[in-house]
CSV table of C-alpha atoms and ligand atoms in Angstrom, one decimal:
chain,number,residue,atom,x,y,z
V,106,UNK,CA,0.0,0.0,0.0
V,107,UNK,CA,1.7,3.3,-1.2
V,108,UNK,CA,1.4,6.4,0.6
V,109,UNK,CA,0.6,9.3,-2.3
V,110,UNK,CA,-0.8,12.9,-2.0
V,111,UNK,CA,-1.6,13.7,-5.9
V,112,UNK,CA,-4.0,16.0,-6.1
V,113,UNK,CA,-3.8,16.6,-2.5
V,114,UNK,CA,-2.4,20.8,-1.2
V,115,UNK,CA,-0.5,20.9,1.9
V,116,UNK,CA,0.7,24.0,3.8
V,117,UNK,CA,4.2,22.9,6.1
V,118,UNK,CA,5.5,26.2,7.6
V,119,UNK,CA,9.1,26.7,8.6
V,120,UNK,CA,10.0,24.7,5.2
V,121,UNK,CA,12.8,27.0,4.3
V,122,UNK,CA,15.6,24.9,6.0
V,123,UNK,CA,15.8,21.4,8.5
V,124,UNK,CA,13.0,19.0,9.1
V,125,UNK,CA,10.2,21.2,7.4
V,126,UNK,CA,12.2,21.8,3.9
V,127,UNK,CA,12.7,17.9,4.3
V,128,UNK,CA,9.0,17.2,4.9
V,129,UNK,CA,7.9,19.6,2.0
V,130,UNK,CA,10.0,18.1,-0.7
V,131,UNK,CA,8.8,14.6,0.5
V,132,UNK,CA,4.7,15.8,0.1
V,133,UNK,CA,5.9,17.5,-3.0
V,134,UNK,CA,7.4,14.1,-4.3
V,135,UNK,CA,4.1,12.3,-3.9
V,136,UNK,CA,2.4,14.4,-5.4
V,137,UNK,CA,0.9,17.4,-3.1
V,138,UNK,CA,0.9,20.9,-4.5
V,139,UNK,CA,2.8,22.5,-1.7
V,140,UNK,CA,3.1,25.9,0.2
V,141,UNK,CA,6.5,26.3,1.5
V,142,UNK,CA,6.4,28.8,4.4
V,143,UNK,CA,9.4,30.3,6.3
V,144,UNK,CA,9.9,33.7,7.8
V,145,UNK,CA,13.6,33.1,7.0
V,146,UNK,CA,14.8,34.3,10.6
V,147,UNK,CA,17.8,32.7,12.7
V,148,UNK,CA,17.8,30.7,15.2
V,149,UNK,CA,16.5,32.4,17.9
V,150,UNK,CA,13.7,33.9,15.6
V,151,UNK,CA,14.9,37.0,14.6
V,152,UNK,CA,15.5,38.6,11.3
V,153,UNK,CA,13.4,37.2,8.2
V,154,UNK,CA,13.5,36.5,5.0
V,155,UNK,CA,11.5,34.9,2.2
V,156,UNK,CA,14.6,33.4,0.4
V,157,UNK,CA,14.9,30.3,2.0
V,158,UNK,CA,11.2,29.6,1.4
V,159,UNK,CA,11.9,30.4,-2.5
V,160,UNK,CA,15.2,27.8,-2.9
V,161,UNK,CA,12.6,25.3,-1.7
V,162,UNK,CA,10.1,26.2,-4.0
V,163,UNK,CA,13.0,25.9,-6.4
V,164,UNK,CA,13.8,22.7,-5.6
V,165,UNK,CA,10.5,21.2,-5.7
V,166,UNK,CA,10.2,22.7,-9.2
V,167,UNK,CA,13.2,21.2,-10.5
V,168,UNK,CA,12.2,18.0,-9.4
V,169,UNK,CA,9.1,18.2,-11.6
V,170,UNK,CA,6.5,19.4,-8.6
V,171,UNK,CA,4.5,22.1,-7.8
V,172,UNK,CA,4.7,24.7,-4.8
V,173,UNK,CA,4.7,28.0,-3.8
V,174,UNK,CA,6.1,30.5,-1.3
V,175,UNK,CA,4.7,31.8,1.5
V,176,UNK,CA,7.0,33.9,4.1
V,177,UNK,CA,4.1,35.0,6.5
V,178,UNK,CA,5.2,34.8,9.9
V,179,UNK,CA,2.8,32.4,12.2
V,180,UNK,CA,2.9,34.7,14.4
V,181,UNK,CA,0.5,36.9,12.6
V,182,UNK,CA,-2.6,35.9,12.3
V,183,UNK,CA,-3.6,37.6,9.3
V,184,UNK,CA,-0.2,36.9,7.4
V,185,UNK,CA,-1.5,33.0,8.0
V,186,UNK,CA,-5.1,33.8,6.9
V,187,UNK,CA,-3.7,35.5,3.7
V,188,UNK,CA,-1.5,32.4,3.2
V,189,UNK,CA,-4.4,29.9,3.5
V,190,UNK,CA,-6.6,31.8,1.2
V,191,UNK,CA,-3.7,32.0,-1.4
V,192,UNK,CA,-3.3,28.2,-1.3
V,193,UNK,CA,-6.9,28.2,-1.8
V,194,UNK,CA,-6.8,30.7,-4.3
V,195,UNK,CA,-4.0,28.9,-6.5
V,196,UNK,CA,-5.2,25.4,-6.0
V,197,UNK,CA,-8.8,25.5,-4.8
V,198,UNK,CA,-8.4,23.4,-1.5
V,199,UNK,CA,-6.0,22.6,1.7
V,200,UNK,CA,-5.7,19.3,2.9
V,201,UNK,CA,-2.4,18.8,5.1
V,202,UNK,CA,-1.4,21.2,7.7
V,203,UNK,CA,2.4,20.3,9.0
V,204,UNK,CA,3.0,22.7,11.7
V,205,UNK,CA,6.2,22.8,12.1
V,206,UNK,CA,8.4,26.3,12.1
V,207,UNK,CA,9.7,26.8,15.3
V,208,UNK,CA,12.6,28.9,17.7
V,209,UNK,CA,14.8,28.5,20.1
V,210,UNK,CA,15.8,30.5,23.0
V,211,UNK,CA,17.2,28.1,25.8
V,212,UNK,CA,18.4,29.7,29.4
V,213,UNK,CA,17.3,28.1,32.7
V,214,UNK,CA,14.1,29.6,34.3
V,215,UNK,CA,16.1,31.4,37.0
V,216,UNK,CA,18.1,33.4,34.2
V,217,UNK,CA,15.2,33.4,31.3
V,218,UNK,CA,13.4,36.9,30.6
V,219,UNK,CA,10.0,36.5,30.4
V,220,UNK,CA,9.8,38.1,26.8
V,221,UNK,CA,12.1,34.8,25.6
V,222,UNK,CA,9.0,32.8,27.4
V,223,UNK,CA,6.4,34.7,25.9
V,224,UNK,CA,8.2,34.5,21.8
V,225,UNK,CA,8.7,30.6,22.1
V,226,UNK,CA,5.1,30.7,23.1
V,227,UNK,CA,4.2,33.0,20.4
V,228,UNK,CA,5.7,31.1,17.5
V,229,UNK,CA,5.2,27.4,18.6
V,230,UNK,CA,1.3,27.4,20.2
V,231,UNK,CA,0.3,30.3,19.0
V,232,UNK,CA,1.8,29.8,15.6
V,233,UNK,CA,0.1,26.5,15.1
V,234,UNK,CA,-2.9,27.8,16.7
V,235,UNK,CA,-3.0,30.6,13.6
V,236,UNK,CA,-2.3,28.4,11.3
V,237,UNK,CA,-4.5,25.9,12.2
V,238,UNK,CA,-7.6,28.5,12.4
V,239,UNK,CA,-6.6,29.4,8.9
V,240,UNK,CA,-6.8,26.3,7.3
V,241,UNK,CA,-10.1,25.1,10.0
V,242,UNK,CA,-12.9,26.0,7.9
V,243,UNK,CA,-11.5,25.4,4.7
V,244,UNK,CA,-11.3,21.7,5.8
V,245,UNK,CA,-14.2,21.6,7.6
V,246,UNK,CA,-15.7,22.5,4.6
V,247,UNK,CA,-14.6,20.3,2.0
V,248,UNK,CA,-15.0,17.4,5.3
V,249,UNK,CA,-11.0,16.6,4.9
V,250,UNK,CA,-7.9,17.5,6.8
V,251,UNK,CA,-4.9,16.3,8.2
V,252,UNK,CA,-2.6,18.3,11.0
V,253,UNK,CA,0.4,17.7,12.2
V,254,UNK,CA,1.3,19.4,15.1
V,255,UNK,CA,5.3,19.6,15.7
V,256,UNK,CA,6.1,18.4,19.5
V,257,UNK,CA,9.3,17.5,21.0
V,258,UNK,CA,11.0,15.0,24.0
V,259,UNK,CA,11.8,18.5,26.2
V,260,UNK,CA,7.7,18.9,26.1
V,261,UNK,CA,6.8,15.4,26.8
V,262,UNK,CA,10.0,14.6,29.4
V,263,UNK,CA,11.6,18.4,29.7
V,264,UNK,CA,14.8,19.1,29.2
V,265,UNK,CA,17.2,21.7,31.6
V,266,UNK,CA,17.2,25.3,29.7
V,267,UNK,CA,13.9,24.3,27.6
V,268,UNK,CA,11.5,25.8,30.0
V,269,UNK,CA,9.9,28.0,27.1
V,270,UNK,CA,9.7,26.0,24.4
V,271,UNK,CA,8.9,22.5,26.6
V,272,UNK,CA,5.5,24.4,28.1
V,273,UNK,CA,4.8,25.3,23.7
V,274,UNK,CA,5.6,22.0,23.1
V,275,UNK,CA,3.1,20.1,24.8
V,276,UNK,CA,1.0,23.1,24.5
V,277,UNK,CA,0.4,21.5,20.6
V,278,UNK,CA,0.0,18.5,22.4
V,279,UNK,CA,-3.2,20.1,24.6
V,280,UNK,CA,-4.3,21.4,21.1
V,281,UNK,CA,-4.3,17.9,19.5
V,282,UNK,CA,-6.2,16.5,22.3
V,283,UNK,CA,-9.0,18.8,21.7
V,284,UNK,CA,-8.9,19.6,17.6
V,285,UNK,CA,-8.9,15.6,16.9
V,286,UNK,CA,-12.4,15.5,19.1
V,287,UNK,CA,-14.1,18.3,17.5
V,288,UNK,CA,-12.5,17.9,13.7
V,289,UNK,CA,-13.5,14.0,14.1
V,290,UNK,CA,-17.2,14.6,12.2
V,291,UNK,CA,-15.4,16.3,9.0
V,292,UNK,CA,-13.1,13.8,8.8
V,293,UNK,CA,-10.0,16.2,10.4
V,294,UNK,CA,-7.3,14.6,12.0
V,295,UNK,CA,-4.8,16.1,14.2
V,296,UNK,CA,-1.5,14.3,15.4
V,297,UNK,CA,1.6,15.0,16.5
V,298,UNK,CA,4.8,14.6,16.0
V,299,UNK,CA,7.9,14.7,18.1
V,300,UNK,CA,11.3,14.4,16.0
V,301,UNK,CA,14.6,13.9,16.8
V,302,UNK,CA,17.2,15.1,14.6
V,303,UNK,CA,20.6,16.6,13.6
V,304,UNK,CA,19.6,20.2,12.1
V,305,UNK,CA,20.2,24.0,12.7
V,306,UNK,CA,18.4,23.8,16.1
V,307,UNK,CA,20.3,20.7,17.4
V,308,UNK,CA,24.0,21.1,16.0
V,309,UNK,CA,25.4,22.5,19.5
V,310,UNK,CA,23.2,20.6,21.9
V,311,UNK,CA,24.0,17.1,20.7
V,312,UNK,CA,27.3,15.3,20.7
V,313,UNK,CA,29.1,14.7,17.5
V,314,UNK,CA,28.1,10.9,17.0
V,315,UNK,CA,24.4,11.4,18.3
V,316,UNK,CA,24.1,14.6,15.3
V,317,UNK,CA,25.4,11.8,12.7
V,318,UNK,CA,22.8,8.9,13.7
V,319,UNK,CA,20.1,11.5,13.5
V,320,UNK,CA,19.9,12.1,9.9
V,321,UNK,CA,16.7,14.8,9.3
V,322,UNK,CA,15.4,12.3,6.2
V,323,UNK,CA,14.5,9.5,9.0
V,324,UNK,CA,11.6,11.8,10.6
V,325,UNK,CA,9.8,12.1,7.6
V,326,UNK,CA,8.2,8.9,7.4
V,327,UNK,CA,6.2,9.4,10.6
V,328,UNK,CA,5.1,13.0,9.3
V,329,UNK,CA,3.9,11.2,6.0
V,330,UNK,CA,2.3,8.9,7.7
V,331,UNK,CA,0.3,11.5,10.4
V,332,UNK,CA,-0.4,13.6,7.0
V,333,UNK,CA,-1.8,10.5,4.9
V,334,UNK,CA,-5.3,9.2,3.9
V,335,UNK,CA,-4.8,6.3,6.4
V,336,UNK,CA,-3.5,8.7,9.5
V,337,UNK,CA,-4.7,8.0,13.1
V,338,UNK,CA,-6.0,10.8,15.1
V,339,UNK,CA,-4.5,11.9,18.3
V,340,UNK,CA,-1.4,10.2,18.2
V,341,UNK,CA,1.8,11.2,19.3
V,342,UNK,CA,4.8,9.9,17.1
V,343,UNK,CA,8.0,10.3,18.2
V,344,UNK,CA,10.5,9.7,15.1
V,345,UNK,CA,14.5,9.6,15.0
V,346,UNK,CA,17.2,7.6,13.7
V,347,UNK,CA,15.2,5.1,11.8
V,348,UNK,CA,12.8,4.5,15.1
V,349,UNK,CA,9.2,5.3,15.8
V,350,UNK,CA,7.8,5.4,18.9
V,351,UNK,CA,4.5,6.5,20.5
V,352,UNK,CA,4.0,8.9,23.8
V,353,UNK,CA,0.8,8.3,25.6
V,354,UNK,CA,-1.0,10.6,28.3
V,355,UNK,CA,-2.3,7.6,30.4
V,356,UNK,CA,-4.4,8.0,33.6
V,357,UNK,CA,-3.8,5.1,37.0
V,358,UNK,CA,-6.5,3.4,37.9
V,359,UNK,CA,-6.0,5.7,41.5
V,360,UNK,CA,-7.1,5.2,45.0
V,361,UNK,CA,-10.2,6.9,46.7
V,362,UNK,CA,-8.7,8.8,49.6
V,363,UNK,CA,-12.3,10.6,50.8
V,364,UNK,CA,-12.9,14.3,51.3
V,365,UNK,CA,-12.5,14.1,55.3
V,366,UNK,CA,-10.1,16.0,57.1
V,367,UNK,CA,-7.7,13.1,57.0
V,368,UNK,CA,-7.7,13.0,53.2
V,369,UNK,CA,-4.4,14.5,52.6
V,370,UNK,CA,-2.7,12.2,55.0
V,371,UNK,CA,-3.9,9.6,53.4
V,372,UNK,CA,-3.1,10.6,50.1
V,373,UNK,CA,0.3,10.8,51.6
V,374,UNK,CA,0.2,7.3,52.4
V,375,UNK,CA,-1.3,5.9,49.5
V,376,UNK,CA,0.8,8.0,47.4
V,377,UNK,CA,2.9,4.8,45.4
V,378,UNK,CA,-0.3,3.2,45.0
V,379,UNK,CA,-2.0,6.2,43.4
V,380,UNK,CA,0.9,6.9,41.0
V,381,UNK,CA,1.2,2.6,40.0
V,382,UNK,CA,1.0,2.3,36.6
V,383,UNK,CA,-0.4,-1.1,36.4
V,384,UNK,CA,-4.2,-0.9,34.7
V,385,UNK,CA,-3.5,3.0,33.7
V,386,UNK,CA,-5.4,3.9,30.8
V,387,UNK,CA,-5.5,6.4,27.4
V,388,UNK,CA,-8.9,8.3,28.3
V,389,UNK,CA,-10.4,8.6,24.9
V,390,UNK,CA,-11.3,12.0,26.2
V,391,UNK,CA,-11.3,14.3,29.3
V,392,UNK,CA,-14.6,13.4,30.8
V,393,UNK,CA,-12.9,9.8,31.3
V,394,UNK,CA,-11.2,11.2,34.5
V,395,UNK,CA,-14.5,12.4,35.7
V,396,UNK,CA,-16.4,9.2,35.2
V,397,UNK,CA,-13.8,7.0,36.5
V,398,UNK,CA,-13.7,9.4,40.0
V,399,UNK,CA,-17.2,9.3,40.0
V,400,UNK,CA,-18.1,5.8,39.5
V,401,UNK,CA,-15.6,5.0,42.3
V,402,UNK,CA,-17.4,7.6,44.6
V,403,UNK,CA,-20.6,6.0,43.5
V,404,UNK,CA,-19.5,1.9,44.1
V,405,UNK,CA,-18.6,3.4,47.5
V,406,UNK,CA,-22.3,4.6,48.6
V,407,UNK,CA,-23.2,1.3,47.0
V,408,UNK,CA,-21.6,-0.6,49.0
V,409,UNK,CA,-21.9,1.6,52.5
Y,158,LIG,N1,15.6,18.9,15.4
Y,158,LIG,C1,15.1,18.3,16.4
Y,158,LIG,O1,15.7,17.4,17.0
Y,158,LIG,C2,13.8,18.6,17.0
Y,158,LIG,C3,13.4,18.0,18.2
Y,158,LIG,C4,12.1,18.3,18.6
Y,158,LIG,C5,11.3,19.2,17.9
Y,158,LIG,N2,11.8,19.8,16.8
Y,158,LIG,C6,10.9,20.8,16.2
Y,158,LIG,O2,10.9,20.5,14.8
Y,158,LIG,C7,10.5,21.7,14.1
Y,158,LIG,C8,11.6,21.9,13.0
Y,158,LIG,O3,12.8,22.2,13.6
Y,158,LIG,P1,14.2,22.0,12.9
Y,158,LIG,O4,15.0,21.1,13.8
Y,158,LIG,O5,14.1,21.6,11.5
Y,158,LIG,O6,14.9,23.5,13.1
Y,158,LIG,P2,15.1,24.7,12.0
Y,158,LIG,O7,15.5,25.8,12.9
Y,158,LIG,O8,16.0,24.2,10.9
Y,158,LIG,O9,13.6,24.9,11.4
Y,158,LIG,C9,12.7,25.8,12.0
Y,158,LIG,C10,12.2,26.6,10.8
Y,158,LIG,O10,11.1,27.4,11.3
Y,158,LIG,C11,11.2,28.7,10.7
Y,158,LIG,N3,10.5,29.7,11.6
Y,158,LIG,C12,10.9,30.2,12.8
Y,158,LIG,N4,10.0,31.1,13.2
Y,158,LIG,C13,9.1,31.2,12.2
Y,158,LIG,C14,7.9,32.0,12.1
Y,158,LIG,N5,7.5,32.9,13.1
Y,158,LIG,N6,7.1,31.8,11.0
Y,158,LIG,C15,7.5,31.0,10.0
Y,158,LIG,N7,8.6,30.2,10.1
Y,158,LIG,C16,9.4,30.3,11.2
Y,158,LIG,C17,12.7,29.0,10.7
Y,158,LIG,O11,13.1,30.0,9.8
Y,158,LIG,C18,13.3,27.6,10.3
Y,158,LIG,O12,13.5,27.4,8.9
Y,158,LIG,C19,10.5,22.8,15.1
Y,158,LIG,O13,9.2,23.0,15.5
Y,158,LIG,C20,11.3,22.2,16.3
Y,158,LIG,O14,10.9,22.8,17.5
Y,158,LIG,C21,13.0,19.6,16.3
């Protein structure tokens, strides 16, 4: 079973360099029209530049596809409505949203200004959550989408000096949770995707021989796979190296402590039996927590 995209347009942003210019020509090889967006910044997101964007485009060209450029910053919510309605525009639909353009600007909390906090924020949730409004009722409309969200290991698991952009991170993940549930009737799914791999952002936080394992090229797969026909919804991929893994957000089957004035003391005692993972469960959504807390309540009248 072959995974194709002809006739399919997909919108991956920060495609002008790493794992988005990666995942763009990949969609672009299949056969999706593709809008290659990239402010064109550094690093650390500043500066811009709709060059990188356009050697994409270039690329995808040459190699006999189609694709245009687009270096609106997700940032701006109208520079990512303008871009959806040029996709829409030029090729008349938008099925794949890869939300992937991203910044770094690492410093433990104690030494981190809270305007760093606030632009990793800005770019990573509130970038995908521009993006993804932009593209929302174009796919809601033609009862078709697939989004990727971009996570990472630091959101999942943290990582020291990744404060910021760990609390963005799983921010997307939040989002997924939520977007697969009410995109589920039009046939809109949202996953995510948390890569590993050598590139601009990693080169000085990895060693040497981890940078050479983590080729860019084996994190597309997963990516094609959360952007295809076939794709789960709310899944979290993690991807690197030629592995796949998935991260769940399981619940313990718990202990009832009561609501008396001993409750936190035994809570305190109970505590390795509350946090056992044996029997934890995926909630299929948030109410699961709820009705499992409630039905335990409930057994308890029942049986007093
Ligand atoms: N490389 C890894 O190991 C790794 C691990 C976990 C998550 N990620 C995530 O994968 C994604 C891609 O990262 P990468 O490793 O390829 O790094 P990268 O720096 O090469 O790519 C990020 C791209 O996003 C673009 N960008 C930044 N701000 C933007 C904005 N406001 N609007 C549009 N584009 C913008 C940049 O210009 C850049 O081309 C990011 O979301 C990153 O957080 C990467």
């Amino acid at each position: 079973m072959s995974i194709d995209f002809k006739g399919r347009v997909a919108i991956v942003t920060g495609a002008g360099g790493g794992l988005g210019r990666l995942h763009a020509l990949a969609l672009a090889a299949r056969g999706a029209k593709v809008v290659v967006n990239d402010l064109g910044g550094a690093r650390d997101g500043s500066g811009a530049s709709l060059s990188a964007a356009e050697s994409v485009v270039r690329e995808i060209v040459a190699a006999g596809g189609e694709a245009m450029a687009s270096g609106a910053s997700v940032t701006d919510f109208d520079a990512a409505q303008a871009m959806a309605a040029q996709a829409v525009q030029a090729w008349g639909r938008i099925d794949i949203l890869v939300n992937n353009a991203g910044i770094l600007r690492d410093k433990s909390f104690a030494k981190m200004d809270v305007a760093d906090f606030r632009l990793v924020v800005e770019v990573h949730l509130m970038g995908a959550v521009h993006c993804t409004k932009a593209v929302w009722p174009v796919m809601t409309a033609q009862k078709y989408g697939r989004i990727v969200m971009t996570t990472s290991s630091t959101g999942l698991y943290g990582n020291f000096g990744q404060s910021n952009y760990g609390a963005a991170k799983l921010a997307q993940v939040g989002l997924m949770q939520t977007l697969a549930l009410e995109g589920a009737k039009h046939d809109i799914r949202v996953n995510a995707l948390a890569p590993t791999a050598a590139t601009r952002m990693t080169e000085d936080l990895l060693p040497p021989a981890m940078l050479d394992a983590l080729k860019p090229e084996a994190v597309v797969p997963a990516m094609l796979v959360l952007a295809s026909e076939a794709a789960p919804t709310r899944t979290i991929l993690c991807a690197g190296a030629g592995s796949v893994e998935a991260a769940h957000i399981t619940l313990t089957q718990g202990r009832w402590i009561g609501v008396g004035a001993d409750a936190p003391e035994m809570l305190a005692a109970q505590l390795a039996e509350v946090t056992a993972r044996d029997g934890e469960s995926v909630p299929r959504d948030g109410s699961a927590q709820g009705r499992q807390e409630i039905e335990r309540a409930m057994a308890r009248l029942v049986r007093a």
